[in-house]
Coordinates of C-alpha atoms in Angstrom, one line a residue:
M241 CA 27.8 -23.0 -5.3
K242 CA 28.9 -19.5 -6.3
L243 CA 27.3 -16.0 -6.5
I244 CA 27.3 -14.5 -9.9
E245 CA 26.1 -11.4 -11.7
I246 CA 23.2 -12.2 -14.1
T247 CA 21.5 -10.3 -16.9
K248 CA 18.1 -8.6 -16.8
E249 CA 16.8 -11.4 -19.1
Q250 CA 18.0 -14.1 -16.8
F251 CA 16.4 -12.3 -13.8
A252 CA 13.2 -11.9 -15.6
D253 CA 13.1 -15.5 -16.8
F254 CA 13.8 -16.7 -13.1
T255 CA 11.3 -14.3 -11.4
N256 CA 8.4 -15.0 -13.9
D257 CA 8.3 -18.6 -12.9
F258 CA 7.6 -18.0 -9.1
E259 CA 4.4 -16.9 -7.3
N260 CA 5.8 -15.4 -4.1
V261 CA 7.7 -12.5 -5.7
H262 CA 7.7 -9.2 -3.8
Y263 CA 6.7 -6.2 -6.0
T264 CA 10.1 -4.7 -5.5
Q265 CA 11.8 -7.7 -7.0
I266 CA 9.7 -7.9 -10.4
T267 CA 11.4 -6.8 -13.5
G268 CA 10.8 -3.2 -14.3
M269 CA 10.7 -1.9 -10.8
E270 CA 14.5 -1.6 -10.7
E271 CA 14.2 1.4 -13.1
L272 CA 13.1 3.4 -10.1
I273 CA 16.3 2.9 -8.4
P274 CA 18.3 5.5 -10.5
L275 CA 15.6 8.1 -9.8
R276 CA 17.0 8.0 -6.3
G277 CA 20.6 8.5 -7.6
N278 CA 21.6 4.9 -6.9
E279 CA 22.6 1.9 -9.0
Y280 CA 21.7 -1.8 -9.1
N281 CA 22.8 -5.3 -10.1
Y282 CA 21.1 -8.6 -10.6
L283 CA 22.6 -11.4 -8.7
G284 CA 22.1 -15.2 -8.7
L285 CA 23.5 -18.2 -6.9
E286 CA 24.6 -20.8 -9.4
D287 CA 25.1 -24.6 -8.5
D288 CA 27.9 -26.8 -9.6
Q289 CA 25.9 -27.7 -12.7
G290 CA 25.6 -24.1 -13.8
Q291 CA 21.9 -23.9 -12.8
L292 CA 20.6 -20.7 -11.2
Q293 CA 19.2 -21.6 -7.7
F294 CA 18.2 -18.2 -6.4
A295 CA 18.1 -14.6 -7.7
T296 CA 17.9 -11.2 -6.3
L297 CA 18.1 -7.4 -7.0
L298 CA 20.8 -5.6 -5.2
T299 CA 20.8 -1.9 -4.7
R300 CA 24.1 0.1 -4.5
V301 CA 23.2 3.2 -2.4
K302 CA 25.7 5.9 -3.1
L303 CA 27.2 7.5 0.2
R304 CA 29.6 10.4 0.7
L305 CA 32.3 8.1 1.2
G306 CA 31.5 4.9 -0.6
Q307 CA 28.4 2.8 -1.1
S308 CA 26.0 0.5 1.0
F309 CA 24.7 -2.7 -0.7
V310 CA 21.0 -3.4 0.1
I311 CA 19.2 -6.6 -0.6
K312 CA 15.5 -5.9 0.0
T313 CA 12.7 -8.5 0.1
G314 CA 15.0 -11.1 -1.6
P315 CA 16.4 -13.5 -2.6
L316 CA 13.7 -15.2 -4.5
V317 CA 12.8 -18.9 -3.8
M318 CA 15.4 -19.3 -1.1
D319 CA 14.5 -21.3 2.0
L320 CA 16.1 -19.1 4.8
L321 CA 15.6 -22.1 7.2
N322 CA 17.9 -24.2 5.2
K323 CA 21.1 -24.4 7.4
D324 CA 23.1 -25.8 4.6
I325 CA 22.5 -23.3 1.9
L326 CA 22.0 -20.1 4.0
P327 CA 25.6 -19.9 5.1
I328 CA 26.9 -20.4 1.5
W329 CA 24.6 -17.6 0.4
L330 CA 25.6 -15.1 3.0
T331 CA 29.3 -16.0 2.8
E332 CA 29.2 -15.5 -0.9
L333 CA 27.3 -12.3 -0.6
K334 CA 29.8 -10.9 2.0
D335 CA 32.7 -11.8 -0.2
Y336 CA 31.0 -10.0 -3.2
A337 CA 30.5 -6.9 -1.1
K338 CA 34.1 -6.8 -0.2
R339 CA 35.2 -7.3 -3.8
E340 CA 33.1 -4.6 -4.9
G341 CA 34.3 -2.1 -2.2
A342 CA 31.0 -1.8 -0.4
L343 CA 31.1 -0.2 3.1
D344 CA 28.4 -2.3 4.4
L345 CA 25.6 -4.7 3.5
Y346 CA 21.9 -4.7 4.5
F347 CA 19.8 -7.9 4.1
I348 CA 16.0 -7.4 4.4
P349 CA 14.0 -10.7 3.8
D350 CA 10.3 -10.7 3.0
L351 CA 9.3 -12.8 5.9
P352 CA 6.9 -12.4 8.8
Q353 CA 7.9 -12.6 12.4
K354 CA 4.5 -12.0 13.8
I355 CA 0.9 -12.2 12.5
V356 CA -1.9 -10.4 14.5
S357 CA -5.6 -10.9 13.7
E358 CA -8.8 -10.2 15.7
S359 CA -8.6 -13.5 17.2
N360 CA -5.1 -14.6 17.5
T361 CA -1.4 -13.5 17.6
E362 CA 1.3 -15.9 16.1
T363 CA 5.0 -15.6 16.3
L364 CA 7.0 -17.1 13.3
N365 CA 10.5 -17.5 11.9
K366 CA 12.6 -17.1 15.0
D367 CA 15.0 -19.6 13.5
V368 CA 15.6 -17.5 10.5
I369 CA 16.5 -14.5 12.6
D370 CA 18.9 -16.7 14.6
N371 CA 20.4 -18.4 11.6
I372 CA 21.2 -15.1 9.7
S373 CA 22.5 -13.5 13.0
S374 CA 24.9 -16.4 13.5
Q375 CA 26.6 -15.3 10.2
D376 CA 28.0 -12.1 11.8
F377 CA 24.9 -10.0 10.9
A378 CA 23.6 -7.5 13.4
Y379 CA 19.8 -7.7 13.7
E380 CA 17.4 -4.7 14.0
S381 CA 13.6 -4.8 14.4
L382 CA 11.2 -2.1 15.2
G383 CA 8.5 -3.0 17.7
Q384 CA 6.1 -0.3 16.6
G385 CA 6.3 2.6 14.0
I386 CA 7.1 3.0 10.3
D387 CA 10.8 2.8 9.3
Q388 CA 11.8 4.2 5.9
R389 CA 14.6 1.6 5.5
F390 CA 12.5 -1.5 5.6
E391 CA 9.0 -2.8 5.8
N392 CA 7.9 -3.2 9.5
W393 CA 4.2 -3.7 9.8
V394 CA 1.9 -4.3 6.8
Y395 CA -1.8 -5.0 6.5
K396 CA -3.0 -8.0 4.4
K397 CA -6.3 -9.7 3.3
D398 CA -6.5 -13.4 2.4
L399 CA -8.6 -13.4 -0.8
R400 CA -8.5 -17.2 -1.4
G401 CA -11.8 -18.8 -1.9
L402 CA -13.8 -15.6 -1.9
T403 CA -16.5 -14.6 -4.3
E404 CA -17.7 -11.0 -4.8
Q405 CA -20.5 -11.7 -2.4
T406 CA -18.4 -13.3 0.4
L407 CA -15.8 -10.5 -0.1
W408 CA -18.7 -8.1 0.6
D409 CA -19.9 -10.1 3.6
S410 CA -16.3 -10.1 5.1
Y411 CA -16.0 -6.3 5.4
E412 CA -16.8 -4.6 8.7
N413 CA -20.0 -2.6 8.7
N414 CA -18.2 0.8 8.5
A415 CA -16.5 -0.2 5.2
R416 CA -19.9 -1.6 3.7
H417 CA -21.8 1.5 4.8
S418 CA -19.0 3.9 3.3
I419 CA -19.0 2.1 0.0
V420 CA -22.8 2.1 -0.2
R421 CA -22.9 5.9 0.4
A422 CA -20.1 6.5 -2.2
E423 CA -22.1 4.6 -4.8
K424 CA -25.3 6.4 -3.8
Y425 CA -23.5 9.8 -4.3
G426 CA -22.6 8.7 -7.8
V427 CA -18.8 8.1 -7.2
K428 CA -17.2 6.1 -10.1
V429 CA -13.8 4.5 -10.3
R430 CA -11.8 4.2 -13.4
P431 CA -8.1 3.5 -14.4
L432 CA -6.0 6.4 -15.5
A433 CA -4.1 6.5 -18.9
Y434 CA -0.4 7.5 -19.1
D435 CA -1.1 11.0 -20.0
E436 CA -3.4 11.4 -17.1
L437 CA -0.8 10.6 -14.4
D438 CA -0.6 14.3 -13.5
K439 CA -3.9 13.9 -11.8
F440 CA -2.6 11.1 -9.7
K441 CA 0.4 13.3 -8.8
D442 CA -1.8 16.2 -7.9
V443 CA -3.9 14.3 -5.5
S444 CA -1.0 12.4 -3.9
E445 CA 0.8 15.8 -3.5
H446 CA -2.2 17.2 -1.8
T447 CA -2.1 14.2 0.7
A448 CA 1.6 14.4 1.1
E449 CA 1.4 18.2 2.2
R450 CA -1.4 17.4 4.6
V451 CA 0.2 14.5 6.3
G452 CA 3.9 15.6 6.0
Y453 CA 5.7 13.0 3.9
N454 CA 7.7 13.6 0.6
N455 CA 5.6 13.0 -2.6
K456 CA 6.9 11.2 -5.6
S457 CA 7.6 12.8 -8.7
L458 CA 5.7 12.5 -12.0
E459 CA 8.8 10.9 -13.5
Y460 CA 8.5 8.2 -10.8
Y461 CA 4.8 7.5 -11.7
Q462 CA 5.6 7.5 -15.4
T463 CA 8.5 5.2 -15.1
V464 CA 6.5 2.7 -13.1
Y465 CA 3.6 2.9 -15.7
K466 CA 6.2 2.3 -18.7
N467 CA 8.1 -0.5 -17.0
A468 CA 5.6 -2.6 -15.0
G469 CA 3.2 -2.8 -17.9
N470 CA -0.2 -4.4 -17.2
R471 CA 1.1 -5.2 -13.8
V472 CA 0.3 -1.6 -12.5
K473 CA -3.0 0.2 -12.1
F474 CA -3.6 3.8 -11.2
L475 CA -7.2 4.2 -10.2
V476 CA -9.2 7.4 -9.5
A477 CA -12.4 7.9 -7.9
E478 CA -14.4 10.8 -9.6
V479 CA -18.0 12.4 -9.3
N480 CA -19.9 14.6 -11.5
F481 CA -20.9 17.3 -9.0
K482 CA -24.0 18.4 -11.1
K483 CA -25.4 14.8 -10.9
Y484 CA -24.4 14.6 -7.3
R485 CA -26.4 17.8 -6.5
D486 CA -29.3 16.7 -8.6
N487 CA -29.4 13.4 -6.6
L488 CA -29.3 15.2 -3.2
L489 CA -32.2 17.5 -4.4
Q490 CA -34.1 14.3 -5.3
I491 CA -33.5 12.9 -1.8
R492 CA -34.6 16.2 -0.2
A493 CA -37.9 16.1 -2.3
D494 CA -38.5 12.5 -1.2
L495 CA -38.2 13.5 2.4
E496 CA -40.4 16.4 1.9
K497 CA -43.0 14.1 0.4
E498 CA -42.8 12.0 3.5
V499 CA -43.4 15.0 5.7
A500 CA -46.4 15.9 3.6
E501 CA -47.9 12.6 4.1
I502 CA -47.4 12.8 7.8
D503 CA -49.0 16.2 7.9
L504 CA -52.1 14.7 6.4
H505 CA -52.0 12.0 9.0
L506 CA -51.6 14.5 11.8
E507 CA -54.7 16.6 10.6
K508 CA -56.8 13.6 11.5
F509 CA -54.7 12.3 14.5
P510 CA -52.8 15.3 16.0
N511 CA -51.7 13.5 19.0
S512 CA -50.0 10.5 17.2
R513 CA -46.7 10.3 19.1
K514 CA -45.2 7.8 16.4
K515 CA -46.0 10.2 13.5
I516 CA -44.7 13.3 15.5
N517 CA -41.5 11.6 16.0
Q518 CA -41.3 10.5 12.5
K519 CA -41.9 14.0 11.3
R520 CA -39.2 15.3 13.7
E521 CA -36.7 12.9 12.3
Y522 CA -37.5 13.7 8.7
L523 CA -37.2 17.4 9.2
S524 CA -33.7 16.8 10.8
Q525 CA -32.8 14.8 7.8
I526 CA -34.0 17.7 5.4
E527 CA -32.0 20.1 7.3
A528 CA -28.8 17.9 6.9
Q529 CA -29.6 17.3 3.3
Q530 CA -30.0 21.1 2.7
N531 CA -26.5 21.6 4.0
R532 CA -25.1 19.0 1.8
I533 CA -27.0 20.7 -1.2
D534 CA -25.4 24.1 -0.3
E535 CA -21.9 22.4 -0.1
A536 CA -22.6 20.7 -3.5
E537 CA -23.6 24.0 -5.1
Q538 CA -20.2 25.3 -4.2
W539 CA -18.6 22.3 -5.6
V540 CA -20.5 22.6 -8.8
I541 CA -19.0 26.3 -9.0
D542 CA -15.5 25.0 -8.2
S543 CA -15.5 22.3 -10.7
K544 CA -15.8 24.9 -13.4
G545 CA -17.9 22.9 -15.8
E546 CA -15.8 19.8 -15.7
E547 CA -17.5 16.6 -16.4
S548 CA -16.0 14.9 -13.4
T549 CA -13.8 15.9 -10.4
V550 CA -11.2 13.5 -8.9
L551 CA -11.7 12.8 -5.3
A552 CA -9.1 10.1 -4.4
A553 CA -6.6 7.9 -6.2
G554 CA -4.8 4.7 -5.6
M555 CA -1.8 3.0 -7.2
F556 CA -1.7 -0.9 -7.4
L557 CA 0.8 -3.4 -8.5
Y558 CA 0.1 -7.1 -9.3
T559 CA 2.5 -10.0 -8.9
K560 CA 1.5 -13.5 -9.7
N561 CA -0.5 -14.2 -6.5
T562 CA -0.6 -10.8 -4.8
V563 CA -1.9 -7.3 -5.4
Y564 CA -0.1 -4.4 -3.6
Y565 CA -1.7 -1.2 -2.6
L566 CA 1.4 1.0 -3.1
L567 CA 0.5 4.7 -2.9
S568 CA -2.7 6.7 -2.6
G569 CA -4.1 10.2 -2.1
S570 CA -7.4 11.9 -1.4
Y571 CA -8.6 15.6 -1.3
D572 CA -9.7 15.9 2.4
H573 CA -12.5 18.3 1.6
Y574 CA -14.3 15.5 -0.2
N575 CA -13.9 13.0 2.6
K576 CA -17.7 12.8 3.1
L577 CA -18.1 11.1 -0.2
N578 CA -16.1 8.1 0.9
A579 CA -14.1 7.6 -2.3
P580 CA -11.2 5.8 -0.9
F581 CA -13.4 3.0 0.3
L582 CA -14.9 2.5 -3.1
I583 CA -11.5 2.3 -4.7
Q584 CA -10.5 -0.5 -2.3
H585 CA -13.7 -2.4 -2.9
R586 CA -13.2 -2.1 -6.7
I587 CA -9.5 -3.4 -6.6
M588 CA -10.5 -6.2 -4.2
Q589 CA -13.4 -7.2 -6.5
E590 CA -11.0 -7.4 -9.5
A591 CA -8.6 -9.3 -7.6
V592 CA -11.1 -12.0 -6.5
N593 CA -12.4 -12.3 -10.1
N594 CA -8.8 -12.9 -11.3
D595 CA -8.1 -15.5 -8.6
V596 CA -5.5 -13.3 -6.7
E597 CA -4.7 -14.9 -3.4
I598 CA -3.5 -12.0 -1.1
Y599 CA -4.2 -8.2 -1.0
N600 CA -1.2 -6.5 0.6
M601 CA -2.2 -3.0 1.8
L602 CA 1.4 -2.3 3.1
G603 CA 2.2 0.1 5.8
I604 CA 0.7 0.5 9.2
D605 CA 2.6 1.4 12.3
G606 CA 1.6 -1.5 14.6
D607 CA -0.5 0.7 16.9
F608 CA -3.7 -1.3 17.7
S609 CA -5.0 1.1 20.3
G610 CA -7.4 2.9 17.8
A611 CA -5.2 5.9 17.5
D612 CA -3.8 5.1 14.1
S613 CA -6.3 6.2 11.4
I614 CA -4.6 4.4 8.6
Y615 CA -4.7 1.0 10.5
E616 CA -8.5 1.7 11.3
F617 CA -9.3 2.4 7.7
K618 CA -7.5 -0.8 6.4
K619 CA -8.9 -2.9 9.4
S620 CA -12.3 -2.1 8.2
F621 CA -11.8 -4.4 5.3
A622 CA -11.2 -7.3 7.8
G623 CA -7.6 -8.6 7.2
Y624 CA -4.7 -9.2 9.4
A625 CA -1.5 -7.3 10.5
E626 CA 1.9 -8.7 9.7
Q627 CA 5.3 -7.8 11.3
K628 CA 8.3 -8.4 9.0
V629 CA 11.4 -10.0 10.5
G630 CA 13.3 -6.8 10.2
M631 CA 16.8 -5.8 9.0
F632 CA 20.2 -7.4 9.2
H633 CA 23.4 -5.5 8.8
W634 CA 27.0 -6.6 8.0
I635 CA 30.0 -4.3 7.9
A636 CA 32.5 -5.0 5.2
Q637 CA 35.0 -2.3 6.1
P638 CA 34.9 -2.0 10.0
L639 CA 37.7 0.7 10.2
K640 CA 36.2 3.0 7.6
Y641 CA 32.7 2.4 9.0
K642 CA 33.8 3.4 12.4
M643 CA 35.6 6.6 11.1
I644 CA 32.4 7.6 9.2
E645 CA 30.2 7.0 12.1
G646 CA 32.6 9.1 14.2
L647 CA 32.5 12.0 11.7
K648 CA 28.8 11.8 11.7
E649 CA 28.7 12.2 15.5
I650 CA 31.0 15.1 15.4
L651 CA 29.2 16.8 12.7
G652 CA 25.7 16.0 14.3
R653 CA 24.4 14.0 11.3
N654 CA 22.3 10.8 11.5

């Protein structure tokens, strides 16, 4: 067997035949790599009969003094437990990195090392870690936290065998209540067209500023939209604030009607403890409803006559058996409307109806104490946490690498 460079068409033909393809390895997503100033190649492992056995996308990360090679979530269809093929693959890969002048090589498989659910913790793939490490790769894994270099913890939900009803029944109470409230408030979810992607950028930028991470550019979203085709969906949750306000007014009127009927009863039975307590509860609800109405009146003014206002958004990408929740954003001043919950419900409804097996909600930090609000949000949809095996690192040019690391230390750079 030997490692060869293959064409985009060969890569596409190969990847389209397989189900377990990570979203970063589908044709079209490689067009994002140049946006970060890097380059890429398609690689394959060819057998003695000229048949392609494995394929992967390799990223060439530009450095000040050279380049790093990165294989992330590949290779496709390779059994990393196969002790006969794995050394061939890694040896060929290291030889290729040397020939191409790479400083080092990072190998990041898409495999779990731990699965954590409400009822169980399972450890997996220790043999894979040992097998790759035995080929002179240094191993790195992060117990807790989010690492920008590789997926550490993700959150998934198994959709196999679910209907819309059993999907709904599987959610925790918090998610169900939030979805019901969003629908009651008149929140609607719809896909964005290409020329509306600025709406997605605006809401994601608002979120990025709030939580302190770097937002993607409009060009990034446009590139995904154009190259991923019908695999990608940009969804927004919107509301018409005039209708929302009118709905609140009707709810208040219904509550006032209940109070009026209780007053009639109390005229005849003034000491009815049950009715007195009911009236107190309804009056409390009316006061809370009036606060919402006052807030809604301001939102109507702020909307400046727009038919609908964006509350939250999500970006999703389909592979053959998985839908990935890639990016999202929400306006925090509209949090009470629970729009993000409704977006999640809609994409999972669609996935179930299209026989998608897994919903991958991607990053969490592995903190299960209740302190991680992102994890708590995702957990309300009742899935499981999965820790990836981590990252393997091989140095192609040890002397140069040591020199660069020494310079970094002198200059105080990471």
